[in-house]
Amino acid sequence: MSKYSVAEFGKVAVLAGGNSAEREVSLRSGAAVHEALQSAGVNAVLFDPAQQPLADLVRMGVNRVFIALHGRGGEDGQIQGALETLGLPYTGSGIMACALSMDKGRTKALWKGMGLPTAPSVTVQSAQMGSVDCEQLLAELGGQVMVKPAHEGSSIGMGMARNAEELAAALAAAAEFDSDMLVEAWLSGPEYTVAILGTQALPAIKVQTPHAFYDYAAKYQDNTTQYICPAELSAEQEQEVRALATAAFFAVGAEGWGRVDLMMNAAGELQLLELNTVPGMTAKSLVPMAAREVGLSFTDLVLEVLATTVDA
Ligand SMILES: Nc1ncnc2c1ncn2[C@@H]1O[C@H](COP(=O)(O)OP(=O)(O)O)[C@@H](O)[C@H]1O
Ligand SMILES: [Mg+2]
């Protein structure tokens, strides 16, 4: 249980919805968080910044904010900056870490610069797309790549490519969502995700999907993905993956809570994929699953995350 009393939280607004491509997921996260707060006796209200000006929070007498917005506008520092201007404490990372981790290419560059492992990649701007030598880019990155919009989440706009034709098509598909595309060397897996709560890593989760990769459908639409926690790692490997995730979290200056996605390459080396500063928070999401493994219920977890706003 949280060491903070419910009354100390005051009136809490759960921000959910917003305008990003991940709006639907956010609405589900927000509803689950709101319900958990209410069940714990917290005075909580749902607030959709796509429907109402943010300044209404002040008029409503809100004391702190639980951010359950995913993607652009909510997870990228914008809302965080606005809330700071309004003088409202909020959950999770600050402006800089949110803005940075919304950009997958720049996050990888920072990790690389700090000696943390991440797969080789090249960022392509949509304006240069026509002049990219797809053959050469593929050869440079090992012959098989993943193409991602640089600033999306939920696997939106992503695609795998093994030849020049597929790469051109994957770039065009990703360009529907972003002006920057990340082309990353293919990782054969397995895949892991590690939740960070406060300053501690929770147990790793192994993500196994029969799909070509953990795509939108595998995440939200069908039940074929297996989430394995504990993650079938030796004690030493579990320590290693948690230490790497924690280092990656602090490297970008993240705070409060978050989730780091990683995969192994063909040589069995862990490679950092990305940091989520506002991970999914539905009852079926991954951070709640890892929390359960250490005896924290969904409601306990929500209160722990909210409590990180109290001392700040
Ligand atoms: N380089 C890669 N090789 C193979 N699969 C990848 C690679 N990068 C990402 N994936 C797959 O795509 C999924 C989504 O990628 P990720 O970088 O985590 O972006 P998102 O923000 O959409 O979650 C991952 O969970 C993983 O299954
Ligand atoms: Mg991810």
mmCIF file of C-alpha atoms and ligand atoms in Angstrom:
data_model
loop_
_atom_site.group_PDB
_atom_site.id
_atom_site.type_symbol
_atom_site.label_atom_id
_atom_site.label_comp_id
_atom_site.label_asym_id
_atom_site.label_seq_id
_atom_site.Cartn_x
_atom_site.Cartn_y
_atom_site.Cartn_z
ATOM 1 C CA MET A 1 0.000 0.000 0.000
ATOM 2 C CA SER A 2 1.012 3.574 -0.530
ATOM 3 C CA LYS A 3 2.563 5.224 2.477
ATOM 4 C CA TYR A 4 0.576 8.368 1.658
ATOM 5 C CA SER A 5 -2.909 8.986 2.949
ATOM 6 C CA VAL A 6 -5.611 9.376 0.359
ATOM 7 C CA ALA A 7 -6.619 12.806 1.732
ATOM 8 C CA GLU A 8 -3.105 14.108 1.093
ATOM 9 C CA PHE A 9 -3.635 13.697 -2.655
ATOM 10 C CA GLY A 10 -6.522 16.198 -2.690
ATOM 11 C CA LYS A 11 -8.456 16.413 -5.935
ATOM 12 C CA VAL A 12 -6.824 14.416 -8.715
ATOM 13 C CA ALA A 13 -7.487 14.820 -12.444
ATOM 14 C CA VAL A 14 -6.768 11.794 -14.619
ATOM 15 C CA LEU A 15 -5.779 13.122 -18.045
ATOM 16 C CA ALA A 16 -6.862 10.728 -20.792
ATOM 17 C CA GLY A 17 -7.864 10.838 -24.445
ATOM 18 C CA GLY A 18 -6.092 13.672 -26.200
ATOM 19 C CA ASN A 19 -5.486 13.954 -29.925
ATOM 20 C CA SER A 20 -2.721 11.434 -30.626
ATOM 21 C CA ALA A 21 -2.985 8.277 -32.711
ATOM 22 C CA GLU A 22 -3.062 6.453 -29.351
ATOM 23 C CA ARG A 23 -6.233 8.202 -28.159
ATOM 24 C CA GLU A 24 -8.257 4.992 -27.850
ATOM 25 C CA VAL A 25 -5.599 3.255 -25.765
ATOM 26 C CA SER A 26 -5.302 6.336 -23.565
ATOM 27 C CA LEU A 27 -9.054 6.418 -22.914
ATOM 28 C CA ARG A 28 -8.817 2.825 -21.691
ATOM 29 C CA SER A 29 -5.787 3.562 -19.491
ATOM 30 C CA GLY A 30 -7.503 6.638 -18.047
ATOM 31 C CA ALA A 31 -10.739 4.803 -17.267
ATOM 32 C CA ALA A 32 -8.827 2.056 -15.422
ATOM 33 C CA VAL A 33 -6.726 4.563 -13.439
ATOM 34 C CA HIS A 34 -9.796 6.659 -12.587
ATOM 35 C CA GLU A 35 -11.705 3.619 -11.371
ATOM 36 C CA ALA A 36 -8.761 2.481 -9.244
ATOM 37 C CA LEU A 37 -8.379 5.907 -7.642
ATOM 38 C CA GLN A 38 -12.081 6.087 -6.858
ATOM 39 C CA SER A 39 -12.035 2.591 -5.389
ATOM 40 C CA ALA A 40 -9.223 3.738 -3.078
ATOM 41 C CA GLY A 41 -11.324 6.706 -1.956
ATOM 42 C CA VAL A 42 -9.373 9.356 -3.868
ATOM 43 C CA ASN A 43 -11.351 12.345 -5.146
ATOM 44 C CA ALA A 44 -10.607 11.729 -8.834
ATOM 45 C CA VAL A 45 -12.093 13.129 -12.042
ATOM 46 C CA LEU A 46 -11.488 12.169 -15.669
ATOM 47 C CA PHE A 47 -10.326 15.016 -17.914
ATOM 48 C CA ASP A 48 -9.840 14.864 -21.691
ATOM 49 C CA PRO A 49 -7.591 17.701 -22.890
ATOM 50 C CA ALA A 50 -9.029 17.259 -26.403
ATOM 51 C CA GLN A 51 -12.445 18.291 -25.066
ATOM 52 C CA GLN A 52 -11.576 21.007 -22.563
ATOM 53 C CA PRO A 53 -8.900 23.688 -22.166
ATOM 54 C CA LEU A 54 -6.233 22.604 -19.683
ATOM 55 C CA ALA A 55 -6.648 25.795 -17.674
ATOM 56 C CA ASP A 56 -10.040 24.410 -16.521
ATOM 57 C CA LEU A 57 -8.036 22.206 -14.138
ATOM 58 C CA VAL A 58 -7.275 25.258 -12.019
ATOM 59 C CA ARG A 59 -10.901 26.428 -12.086
ATOM 60 C CA MET A 60 -11.961 22.929 -10.990
ATOM 61 C CA GLY A 61 -9.699 23.098 -7.939
ATOM 62 C CA VAL A 62 -7.525 20.184 -9.008
ATOM 63 C CA ASN A 63 -4.461 19.601 -6.790
ATOM 64 C CA ARG A 64 -2.482 17.105 -8.877
ATOM 65 C CA VAL A 65 -2.647 15.270 -12.170
ATOM 66 C CA PHE A 66 -2.275 11.636 -13.171
ATOM 67 C CA ILE A 67 -1.195 11.699 -16.832
ATOM 68 C CA ALA A 68 -2.667 8.732 -18.738
ATOM 69 C CA LEU A 69 -2.112 10.263 -22.188
ATOM 70 C CA HIS A 70 -0.040 8.257 -24.661
ATOM 71 C CA GLY A 71 1.812 9.556 -27.693
ATOM 72 C CA ARG A 72 2.189 13.006 -29.119
ATOM 73 C CA GLY A 73 0.787 15.939 -27.171
ATOM 74 C CA GLY A 74 0.540 13.933 -23.934
ATOM 75 C CA GLU A 75 3.702 11.879 -23.540
ATOM 76 C CA ASP A 76 6.092 14.262 -25.295
ATOM 77 C CA GLY A 77 6.533 17.156 -22.863
ATOM 78 C CA GLN A 78 3.752 19.441 -24.148
ATOM 79 C CA ILE A 79 1.220 18.677 -21.413
ATOM 80 C CA GLN A 80 4.039 18.461 -18.884
ATOM 81 C CA GLY A 81 5.131 22.026 -19.770
ATOM 82 C CA ALA A 82 1.575 23.328 -19.653
ATOM 83 C CA LEU A 83 1.006 21.726 -16.229
ATOM 84 C CA GLU A 84 4.208 23.282 -14.901
ATOM 85 C CA THR A 85 3.008 26.668 -16.103
ATOM 86 C CA LEU A 86 -0.281 26.068 -14.292
ATOM 87 C CA GLY A 87 1.676 25.047 -11.175
ATOM 88 C CA LEU A 88 0.138 21.558 -11.025
ATOM 89 C CA PRO A 89 2.207 18.538 -9.933
ATOM 90 C CA TYR A 90 1.907 15.581 -12.324
ATOM 91 C CA THR A 91 2.927 11.937 -12.526
ATOM 92 C CA GLY A 92 5.933 10.714 -14.450
ATOM 93 C CA SER A 93 8.803 12.332 -16.264
ATOM 94 C CA GLY A 94 9.377 16.037 -16.825
ATOM 95 C CA ILE A 95 9.453 17.987 -20.071
ATOM 96 C CA MET A 96 12.943 17.049 -21.217
ATOM 97 C CA ALA A 97 12.756 13.280 -20.650
ATOM 98 C CA CYS A 98 9.274 13.113 -22.192
ATOM 99 C CA ALA A 99 10.287 15.128 -25.252
ATOM 100 C CA LEU A 100 13.460 13.137 -25.738
ATOM 101 C CA SER A 101 11.954 9.696 -25.346
ATOM 102 C CA MET A 102 9.163 10.542 -27.796
ATOM 103 C CA ASP A 103 11.928 10.687 -30.418
ATOM 104 C CA LYS A 104 13.204 7.128 -30.833
ATOM 105 C CA GLY A 105 16.247 8.074 -32.947
ATOM 106 C CA ARG A 106 17.535 10.773 -30.606
ATOM 107 C CA THR A 107 16.945 8.550 -27.569
ATOM 108 C CA LYS A 108 19.031 5.828 -29.206
ATOM 109 C CA ALA A 109 21.768 8.354 -30.028
ATOM 110 C CA LEU A 110 21.910 9.388 -26.380
ATOM 111 C CA TRP A 111 22.033 5.779 -25.160
ATOM 112 C CA LYS A 112 24.747 4.993 -27.660
ATOM 113 C CA GLY A 113 26.723 8.039 -26.559
ATOM 114 C CA MET A 114 26.477 6.834 -22.959
ATOM 115 C CA GLY A 115 27.710 3.371 -23.880
ATOM 116 C CA LEU A 116 24.321 1.660 -23.555
ATOM 117 C CA PRO A 117 23.535 -1.018 -26.170
ATOM 118 C CA THR A 118 21.007 -0.298 -28.919
ATOM 119 C CA ALA A 119 20.767 -1.697 -32.450
ATOM 120 C CA PRO A 120 22.359 0.203 -35.365
ATOM 121 C CA SER A 121 19.905 2.523 -37.106
ATOM 122 C CA VAL A 122 19.562 5.384 -39.577
ATOM 123 C CA THR A 123 16.963 8.158 -39.479
ATOM 124 C CA VAL A 124 15.450 9.099 -42.845
ATOM 125 C CA GLN A 125 13.503 12.329 -43.331
ATOM 126 C CA SER A 126 10.451 12.067 -45.566
ATOM 127 C CA ALA A 127 11.834 14.868 -47.754
ATOM 128 C CA GLN A 128 14.876 12.663 -48.542
ATOM 129 C CA MET A 129 12.835 9.525 -49.052
ATOM 130 C CA GLY A 130 13.046 9.572 -52.843
ATOM 131 C CA SER A 131 16.826 9.740 -52.826
ATOM 132 C CA VAL A 132 17.476 6.931 -50.329
ATOM 133 C CA ASP A 133 19.532 4.068 -51.758
ATOM 134 C CA CYS A 134 17.437 1.254 -50.273
ATOM 135 C CA GLU A 135 19.858 -1.514 -51.362
ATOM 136 C CA GLN A 136 22.759 0.188 -49.656
ATOM 137 C CA LEU A 137 20.848 1.096 -46.513
ATOM 138 C CA LEU A 138 19.726 -2.512 -46.140
ATOM 139 C CA ALA A 139 23.252 -3.810 -46.638
ATOM 140 C CA GLU A 140 24.546 -1.319 -44.058
ATOM 141 C CA LEU A 141 22.006 -2.543 -41.477
ATOM 142 C CA GLY A 142 22.468 -6.274 -42.016
ATOM 143 C CA GLY A 143 19.918 -7.088 -44.725
ATOM 144 C CA GLN A 144 16.749 -7.026 -42.595
ATOM 145 C CA VAL A 145 15.321 -3.945 -40.907
ATOM 146 C CA MET A 146 12.404 -2.539 -38.959
ATOM 147 C CA VAL A 147 11.025 0.814 -40.147
ATOM 148 C CA LYS A 148 9.266 2.997 -37.567
ATOM 149 C CA PRO A 149 7.781 6.472 -37.542
ATOM 150 C CA ALA A 150 10.269 8.169 -35.172
ATOM 151 C CA HIS A 151 7.614 9.696 -32.897
ATOM 152 C CA GLU A 152 4.775 7.148 -32.712
ATOM 153 C CA GLY A 153 3.837 4.402 -30.277
ATOM 154 C CA SER A 154 1.650 1.293 -30.162
ATOM 155 C CA SER A 155 3.557 -0.084 -33.194
ATOM 156 C CA ILE A 156 1.646 2.347 -35.428
ATOM 157 C CA GLY A 157 3.024 2.696 -38.976
ATOM 158 C CA MET A 158 5.775 0.096 -38.478
ATOM 159 C CA GLY A 159 6.930 -2.496 -40.965
ATOM 160 C CA MET A 160 9.677 -5.032 -41.605
ATOM 161 C CA ALA A 161 11.761 -5.017 -44.812
ATOM 162 C CA ARG A 162 14.143 -7.592 -46.324
ATOM 163 C CA ASN A 163 14.632 -6.134 -49.785
ATOM 164 C CA ALA A 164 14.774 -2.733 -51.461
ATOM 165 C CA GLU A 165 11.166 -2.897 -52.616
ATOM 166 C CA GLU A 166 9.883 -3.724 -49.136
ATOM 167 C CA LEU A 167 12.036 -0.986 -47.632
ATOM 168 C CA ALA A 168 10.669 1.651 -50.018
ATOM 169 C CA ALA A 169 7.121 0.496 -49.221
ATOM 170 C CA ALA A 170 7.779 0.463 -45.448
ATOM 171 C CA LEU A 171 9.251 3.982 -45.594
ATOM 172 C CA ALA A 172 6.219 5.222 -47.517
ATOM 173 C CA ALA A 173 3.865 3.579 -44.991
ATOM 174 C CA ALA A 174 5.698 5.076 -42.009
ATOM 175 C CA ALA A 175 5.792 8.482 -43.706
ATOM 176 C CA GLU A 176 1.992 8.569 -43.417
ATOM 177 C CA PHE A 177 2.530 9.140 -39.687
ATOM 178 C CA ASP A 178 5.756 11.088 -39.376
ATOM 179 C CA SER A 179 8.305 13.221 -41.167
ATOM 180 C CA ASP A 180 11.147 11.199 -39.571
ATOM 181 C CA MET A 181 11.491 7.457 -40.066
ATOM 182 C CA LEU A 182 13.806 5.263 -38.059
ATOM 183 C CA VAL A 183 15.302 2.346 -39.965
ATOM 184 C CA GLU A 184 16.729 -0.102 -37.416
ATOM 185 C CA ALA A 185 18.655 -3.342 -37.805
ATOM 186 C CA TRP A 186 16.357 -6.332 -37.293
ATOM 187 C CA LEU A 187 16.456 -8.009 -33.901
ATOM 188 C CA SER A 188 15.505 -11.674 -33.772
ATOM 189 C CA GLY A 189 14.498 -11.560 -30.084
ATOM 190 C CA PRO A 190 13.370 -12.667 -27.605
ATOM 191 C CA GLU A 191 11.675 -9.459 -26.504
ATOM 192 C CA TYR A 192 11.455 -8.102 -22.958
ATOM 193 C CA THR A 193 9.899 -5.118 -21.261
ATOM 194 C CA VAL A 194 10.864 -3.752 -17.858
ATOM 195 C CA ALA A 195 8.726 -1.418 -15.753
ATOM 196 C CA ILE A 196 10.413 1.168 -13.561
ATOM 197 C CA LEU A 197 8.532 2.366 -10.481
ATOM 198 C CA GLY A 198 10.186 5.195 -8.573
ATOM 199 C CA THR A 199 13.835 4.216 -8.857
ATOM 200 C CA GLN A 200 13.375 0.439 -8.946
ATOM 201 C CA ALA A 201 12.977 -1.963 -11.847
ATOM 202 C CA LEU A 202 10.087 -4.401 -11.502
ATOM 203 C CA PRO A 203 10.490 -7.996 -12.768
ATOM 204 C CA ALA A 204 11.057 -8.287 -16.537
ATOM 205 C CA ILE A 205 8.246 -9.564 -18.755
ATOM 206 C CA LYS A 206 8.984 -11.686 -21.815
ATOM 207 C CA VAL A 207 6.714 -10.829 -24.749
ATOM 208 C CA GLN A 208 6.085 -13.619 -27.237
ATOM 209 C CA THR A 209 3.885 -13.167 -30.282
ATOM 210 C CA PRO A 210 3.138 -15.442 -33.233
ATOM 211 C CA HIS A 211 2.929 -12.260 -35.377
ATOM 212 C CA ALA A 212 6.018 -11.155 -37.341
ATOM 213 C CA PHE A 213 6.513 -8.644 -34.529
ATOM 214 C CA TYR A 214 4.583 -7.185 -31.577
ATOM 215 C CA ASP A 215 2.288 -5.104 -33.780
ATOM 216 C CA TYR A 216 -0.896 -3.146 -32.967
ATOM 217 C CA ALA A 217 -3.119 -6.218 -33.346
ATOM 218 C CA ALA A 218 -0.817 -8.305 -31.139
ATOM 219 C CA LYS A 219 -0.894 -5.530 -28.529
ATOM 220 C CA TYR A 220 -4.591 -4.759 -28.382
ATOM 221 C CA GLN A 221 -6.769 -6.787 -30.712
ATOM 222 C CA ASP A 222 -6.150 -10.495 -30.400
ATOM 223 C CA ASN A 223 -5.233 -12.810 -27.580
ATOM 224 C CA THR A 224 -2.349 -14.647 -29.181
ATOM 225 C CA THR A 225 0.480 -12.738 -27.455
ATOM 226 C CA GLN A 226 2.016 -14.447 -24.439
ATOM 227 C CA TYR A 227 3.328 -12.362 -21.560
ATOM 228 C CA ILE A 228 5.673 -14.367 -19.405
ATOM 229 C CA CYS A 229 6.551 -13.053 -15.951
ATOM 230 C CA PRO A 230 8.951 -14.081 -14.443
ATOM 231 C CA ALA A 231 10.625 -13.874 -17.850
ATOM 232 C CA GLU A 232 12.376 -17.288 -17.954
ATOM 233 C CA LEU A 233 15.796 -15.686 -17.408
ATOM 234 C CA SER A 234 18.573 -16.887 -15.129
ATOM 235 C CA ALA A 235 18.965 -14.807 -11.952
ATOM 236 C CA GLU A 236 22.018 -13.232 -13.539
ATOM 237 C CA GLN A 237 20.222 -12.358 -16.802
ATOM 238 C CA GLU A 238 17.239 -10.973 -14.878
ATOM 239 C CA GLN A 239 19.646 -8.726 -12.958
ATOM 240 C CA GLU A 240 21.278 -7.669 -16.214
ATOM 241 C CA VAL A 241 18.047 -6.751 -17.977
ATOM 242 C CA ARG A 242 16.782 -4.813 -14.941
ATOM 243 C CA ALA A 243 20.087 -2.964 -14.555
ATOM 244 C CA LEU A 244 20.130 -2.050 -18.240
ATOM 245 C CA ALA A 245 16.522 -0.816 -18.168
ATOM 246 C CA THR A 246 17.207 1.262 -15.061
ATOM 247 C CA ALA A 247 20.345 2.765 -16.615
ATOM 248 C CA ALA A 248 18.398 3.574 -19.809
ATOM 249 C CA PHE A 249 15.641 5.236 -17.737
ATOM 250 C CA PHE A 250 18.050 7.446 -15.809
ATOM 251 C CA ALA A 251 20.160 8.199 -18.893
ATOM 252 C CA VAL A 252 17.280 10.133 -20.439
ATOM 253 C CA GLY A 253 16.448 11.794 -17.120
ATOM 254 C CA ALA A 254 13.139 9.976 -16.667
ATOM 255 C CA GLU A 255 11.307 10.136 -13.338
ATOM 256 C CA GLY A 256 8.459 8.541 -11.405
ATOM 257 C CA TRP A 257 7.614 5.588 -13.570
ATOM 258 C CA GLY A 258 8.052 4.271 -17.078
ATOM 259 C CA ARG A 259 8.691 1.151 -19.143
ATOM 260 C CA VAL A 260 11.720 0.191 -21.176
ATOM 261 C CA ASP A 261 11.368 -2.117 -24.204
ATOM 262 C CA LEU A 262 14.338 -4.321 -25.150
ATOM 263 C CA MET A 263 15.139 -7.181 -27.496
ATOM 264 C CA MET A 264 18.013 -9.597 -27.896
ATOM 265 C CA ASN A 265 19.934 -9.666 -31.143
ATOM 266 C CA ALA A 266 20.985 -12.874 -32.869
ATOM 267 C CA ALA A 267 24.141 -12.941 -30.719
ATOM 268 C CA GLY A 268 21.989 -12.981 -27.561
ATOM 269 C CA GLU A 269 22.929 -9.421 -26.566
ATOM 270 C CA LEU A 270 20.279 -7.155 -25.041
ATOM 271 C CA GLN A 271 19.512 -4.079 -27.142
ATOM 272 C CA LEU A 272 17.418 -1.107 -25.996
ATOM 273 C CA LEU A 273 14.411 -0.286 -28.206
ATOM 274 C CA GLU A 274 12.651 2.604 -26.519
ATOM 275 C CA LEU A 275 11.473 4.191 -23.281
ATOM 276 C CA ASN A 276 7.768 4.781 -22.672
ATOM 277 C CA THR A 277 7.265 7.639 -20.205
ATOM 278 C CA VAL A 278 3.498 6.995 -19.972
ATOM 279 C CA PRO A 279 3.082 3.235 -20.424
ATOM 280 C CA GLY A 280 -0.303 1.602 -20.930
ATOM 281 C CA MET A 281 -2.350 1.323 -17.732
ATOM 282 C CA THR A 282 -5.306 -0.877 -18.545
ATOM 283 C CA ALA A 283 -5.833 -3.815 -16.209
ATOM 284 C CA LYS A 284 -4.243 -5.994 -18.928
ATOM 285 C CA SER A 285 -1.211 -3.728 -19.489
ATOM 286 C CA LEU A 286 2.368 -4.705 -18.790
ATOM 287 C CA VAL A 287 3.365 -2.416 -15.916
ATOM 288 C CA PRO A 288 0.404 -3.690 -13.832
ATOM 289 C CA MET A 289 1.464 -7.258 -14.667
ATOM 290 C CA ALA A 290 5.003 -6.675 -13.400
ATOM 291 C CA ALA A 291 3.652 -4.904 -10.302
ATOM 292 C CA ARG A 292 1.462 -7.903 -9.482
ATOM 293 C CA GLU A 293 4.580 -10.066 -9.498
ATOM 294 C CA VAL A 294 5.913 -8.070 -6.514
ATOM 295 C CA GLY A 295 2.555 -8.107 -4.738
ATOM 296 C CA LEU A 296 1.220 -4.715 -5.842
ATOM 297 C CA SER A 297 -2.394 -4.699 -7.008
ATOM 298 C CA PHE A 298 -3.475 -2.378 -9.839
ATOM 299 C CA THR A 299 -4.843 0.073 -7.262
ATOM 300 C CA ASP A 300 -1.636 -0.107 -5.181
ATOM 301 C CA LEU A 301 0.352 0.645 -8.338
ATOM 302 C CA VAL A 302 -1.803 3.632 -9.279
ATOM 303 C CA LEU A 303 -1.406 5.027 -5.754
ATOM 304 C CA GLU A 304 2.369 4.451 -5.832
ATOM 305 C CA VAL A 305 2.651 6.318 -9.139
ATOM 306 C CA LEU A 306 0.461 9.142 -7.835
ATOM 307 C CA ALA A 307 2.545 9.306 -4.647
ATOM 308 C CA THR A 308 5.614 10.190 -6.737
ATOM 309 C CA THR A 309 3.976 13.626 -7.237
ATOM 310 C CA VAL A 310 3.783 14.362 -3.507
ATOM 311 C CA ASP A 311 7.431 14.975 -2.629
ATOM 312 C CA ALA A 312 8.349 16.614 -5.909
HETATM 313 N N1 LIG B 1 14.711 -3.624 -34.586
HETATM 314 C C1 LIG B 1 13.674 -4.438 -34.416
HETATM 315 N N2 LIG B 1 13.687 -5.726 -34.840
HETATM 316 C C2 LIG B 1 12.635 -6.545 -34.677
HETATM 317 N N3 LIG B 1 11.488 -6.180 -34.087
HETATM 318 C C3 LIG B 1 11.400 -4.918 -33.624
HETATM 319 C C4 LIG B 1 12.469 -3.980 -33.764
HETATM 320 N N4 LIG B 1 12.080 -2.809 -33.218
HETATM 321 C C5 LIG B 1 10.838 -2.993 -32.776
HETATM 322 N N5 LIG B 1 10.412 -4.259 -32.999
HETATM 323 C C6 LIG B 1 9.090 -4.809 -32.649
HETATM 324 O O1 LIG B 1 8.118 -3.771 -32.775
HETATM 325 C C7 LIG B 1 7.487 -3.496 -31.531
HETATM 326 C C8 LIG B 1 7.266 -1.991 -31.364
HETATM 327 O O2 LIG B 1 8.506 -1.309 -31.400
HETATM 328 P P1 LIG B 1 8.904 -0.176 -30.382
HETATM 329 O O3 LIG B 1 10.239 0.348 -30.781
HETATM 330 O O4 LIG B 1 8.780 -0.679 -28.990
HETATM 331 O O5 LIG B 1 7.824 0.963 -30.709
HETATM 332 P P2 LIG B 1 6.391 1.336 -30.095
HETATM 333 O O6 LIG B 1 6.570 2.716 -29.546
HETATM 334 O O7 LIG B 1 5.454 1.331 -31.246
HETATM 335 O O8 LIG B 1 6.064 0.328 -29.041
HETATM 336 C C9 LIG B 1 8.426 -4.069 -30.496
HETATM 337 O O9 LIG B 1 7.685 -4.383 -29.341
HETATM 338 C C10 LIG B 1 9.024 -5.270 -31.208
HETATM 339 O O10 LIG B 1 8.154 -6.394 -31.180
HETATM 340 MG MG MG B 2 7.294 -0.337 -27.536
#
